[in-house]
Amino acid sequence: RASLTSRFVKMDEPEPLAPDVELTEEEQEEQTLLLEDAVDLSEAGDLPGALKKLTAAICKGSASCLMYCRRAEVLLRLKRPHASIHDCAAGLALKSDSAKAFKIRARAHAQLENWKEAHADFRESLSIDFDEAIEEETKMVESKLARKDLQRWEVVGGAEKGGVVVRQGVELKSSEASCRLSTGAIVE
């Protein structure tokens, strides 16, 4: 049985970061046009096109935290959480108190089922800028963290008899429940 995170491992290379150069006025205008095009493409649902424009804008140089956050959001929507985390880290290197970068990185960690990291980033985002929707996402992650600590067992036998008998109590002589556990069922 494949883990949910296994589908993200392939094709999740980070996108290039901005070179450390000052832009001329003309280059800044070009960068702004690329960003506007990226927003339009993203809103139209063309995520690969938006990613291309955002990457071109960032590669011009002098990228801001917001640029990295926008690209991280697109990467996350493209199911590329590792690359999204990479961009959030680049954004946080420029602006260490970016609630948006922490929120996006938290969602990327949640997509990877890294519940502790997701929880820490959601909490940091909330400490910078409280948002009720993020508070709800944080509660969902907290429930995942709590469930992660539970013991789980998979039923592997009983197929030949219609499943494993479930009893009403802990004693073997307690009465049987009306249903059985099927092979492959998960018990917490």
XYZ file of C-alpha atoms in Angstrom:
188
model
C 0.000 0.000 0.000
C 1.689 3.226 -1.165
C 1.941 6.194 1.134
C 0.113 9.363 0.140
C 3.424 11.201 0.124
C 4.963 8.850 -2.453
C 3.077 10.533 -5.292
C 4.911 13.806 -4.591
C 8.479 12.487 -4.621
C 8.927 12.529 -8.392
C 9.126 15.721 -10.456
C 9.275 18.059 -7.484
C 12.539 19.853 -8.184
C 12.825 23.403 -6.849
C 12.472 26.278 -9.261
C 15.437 28.647 -9.773
C 15.916 31.524 -7.347
C 16.531 35.155 -8.219
C 20.036 36.350 -8.999
C 21.398 39.046 -6.725
C 21.240 41.958 -9.185
C 19.680 45.404 -9.263
C 17.108 45.920 -11.994
C 16.923 48.894 -14.296
C 13.620 50.727 -14.579
C 12.930 48.955 -17.856
C 13.645 45.531 -16.309
C 11.361 46.362 -13.373
C 8.554 47.190 -15.819
C 9.150 43.886 -17.640
C 9.073 42.060 -14.328
C 5.798 43.764 -13.373
C 4.228 42.740 -16.707
C 5.346 39.140 -16.173
C 3.783 39.172 -12.704
C 0.516 40.593 -14.037
C 0.448 37.934 -16.757
C 1.103 35.252 -14.126
C -1.834 36.441 -12.015
C -4.127 36.429 -15.074
C -2.993 32.932 -16.074
C -3.413 31.630 -12.544
C -6.938 33.040 -12.297
C -7.751 31.462 -15.675
C -6.547 28.085 -14.369
C -3.401 27.895 -16.489
C -1.069 26.972 -13.632
C 1.867 25.799 -15.800
C 1.701 29.085 -17.717
C 1.511 31.064 -14.484
C 4.492 29.156 -13.121
C 6.511 29.956 -16.247
C 5.743 33.685 -15.973
C 6.464 33.786 -12.231
C 9.765 31.996 -12.742
C 10.713 34.410 -15.513
C 9.858 37.368 -13.270
C 11.876 35.972 -10.367
C 14.850 35.118 -12.587
C 15.104 38.740 -13.672
C 16.406 39.484 -10.170
C 15.464 41.478 -7.084
C 12.637 39.080 -6.232
C 10.472 39.913 -3.249
C 9.002 37.649 -0.604
C 5.604 38.157 -2.220
C 6.900 36.897 -5.586
C 8.210 33.735 -3.976
C 4.910 33.299 -2.115
C 2.901 33.636 -5.315
C 5.043 31.032 -7.033
C 4.870 28.785 -3.949
C 1.056 28.912 -4.120
C 1.100 27.890 -7.778
C 3.583 25.101 -7.054
C 1.350 23.848 -4.260
C -1.671 23.842 -6.564
C 0.459 21.846 -9.043
C 1.067 19.247 -6.297
C 4.739 20.207 -5.926
C 4.975 20.731 -2.160
C 8.755 20.318 -1.905
C 9.313 23.093 -4.440
C 6.691 25.195 -2.659
C 8.540 24.768 0.647
C 11.770 25.798 -1.094
C 10.174 29.020 -2.372
C 8.662 29.797 1.029
C 12.097 29.432 2.601
C 13.502 31.848 -0.004
C 10.708 34.291 0.788
C 11.259 33.974 4.535
C 14.963 34.654 4.023
C 13.895 38.027 2.627
C 11.088 38.710 5.110
C 11.206 36.577 8.234
C 7.790 37.709 9.480
C 5.756 36.797 6.395
C 2.531 35.191 7.598
C 1.731 34.293 3.989
C 4.986 32.347 3.535
C 4.423 30.440 6.793
C 0.811 29.656 5.804
C 1.767 28.342 2.349
C 4.659 26.328 3.764
C 2.300 24.862 6.372
C -0.082 23.754 3.631
C 2.805 22.207 1.704
C 3.894 20.297 4.805
C 0.296 19.175 5.317
C 0.179 17.935 1.712
C 3.267 15.861 2.547
C 1.673 14.739 5.825
C 4.475 16.380 7.816
C 2.009 17.259 10.563
C 4.495 18.638 13.122
C 6.060 21.034 10.612
C 2.635 22.042 9.286
C 1.425 22.746 12.815
C 4.483 24.832 13.688
C 4.164 26.915 10.516
C 0.419 27.451 10.948
C 1.019 28.573 14.538
C 3.759 30.975 13.417
C 1.479 32.396 10.720
C -1.292 32.917 13.273
C 1.074 34.642 15.694
C 1.958 37.161 12.977
C -1.519 37.679 11.518
C -4.590 35.970 13.002
C -6.991 34.500 10.452
C -10.026 32.378 11.399
C -9.690 30.178 8.298
C -6.073 29.407 9.183
C -7.152 28.667 12.753
C -9.521 26.020 11.323
C -6.729 24.516 9.206
C -4.552 24.460 12.331
C -7.225 22.518 14.228
C -7.407 19.984 11.394
C -3.630 19.534 11.559
C -3.813 19.195 15.355
C -6.360 16.392 14.957
C -4.014 14.671 12.483
C -1.173 15.012 14.975
C -3.312 13.455 17.696
C -4.340 10.594 15.413
C -0.735 9.991 14.389
C 0.052 9.101 18.003
C -2.685 6.435 18.133
C -1.803 2.802 17.639
C -3.295 1.225 14.527
C -3.708 -2.369 13.496
C -4.692 -3.857 10.169
C -6.907 -6.929 10.143
C -5.088 -9.592 8.116
C -7.132 -12.722 8.753
C -10.714 -13.892 8.905
C -11.481 -13.734 5.184
C -12.443 -17.420 5.053
C -15.058 -16.930 7.812
C -16.543 -13.598 6.699
C -14.291 -11.426 8.861
C -12.969 -11.312 12.404
C -15.448 -11.580 15.276
C -15.903 -8.388 17.293
C -16.883 -8.740 20.955
C -18.885 -6.311 23.085
C -16.341 -6.319 25.918
C -12.688 -7.089 26.578
C -13.355 -10.633 27.794
C -13.312 -13.513 25.295
C -16.626 -14.716 26.719
C -18.373 -11.370 26.165
C -21.170 -11.368 23.603
C -20.426 -10.979 19.899
C -21.222 -7.723 18.107
C -23.631 -7.903 15.176
C -20.897 -7.127 12.629
C -17.399 -8.433 11.871
C -14.140 -6.747 10.872
C -13.218 -7.494 7.292
C -9.723 -8.302 6.089
C -7.822 -5.056 5.508
C -9.840 -3.032 8.043
C -7.843 -0.582 10.153
C -8.451 -0.562 13.907
C -7.377 2.360 16.092
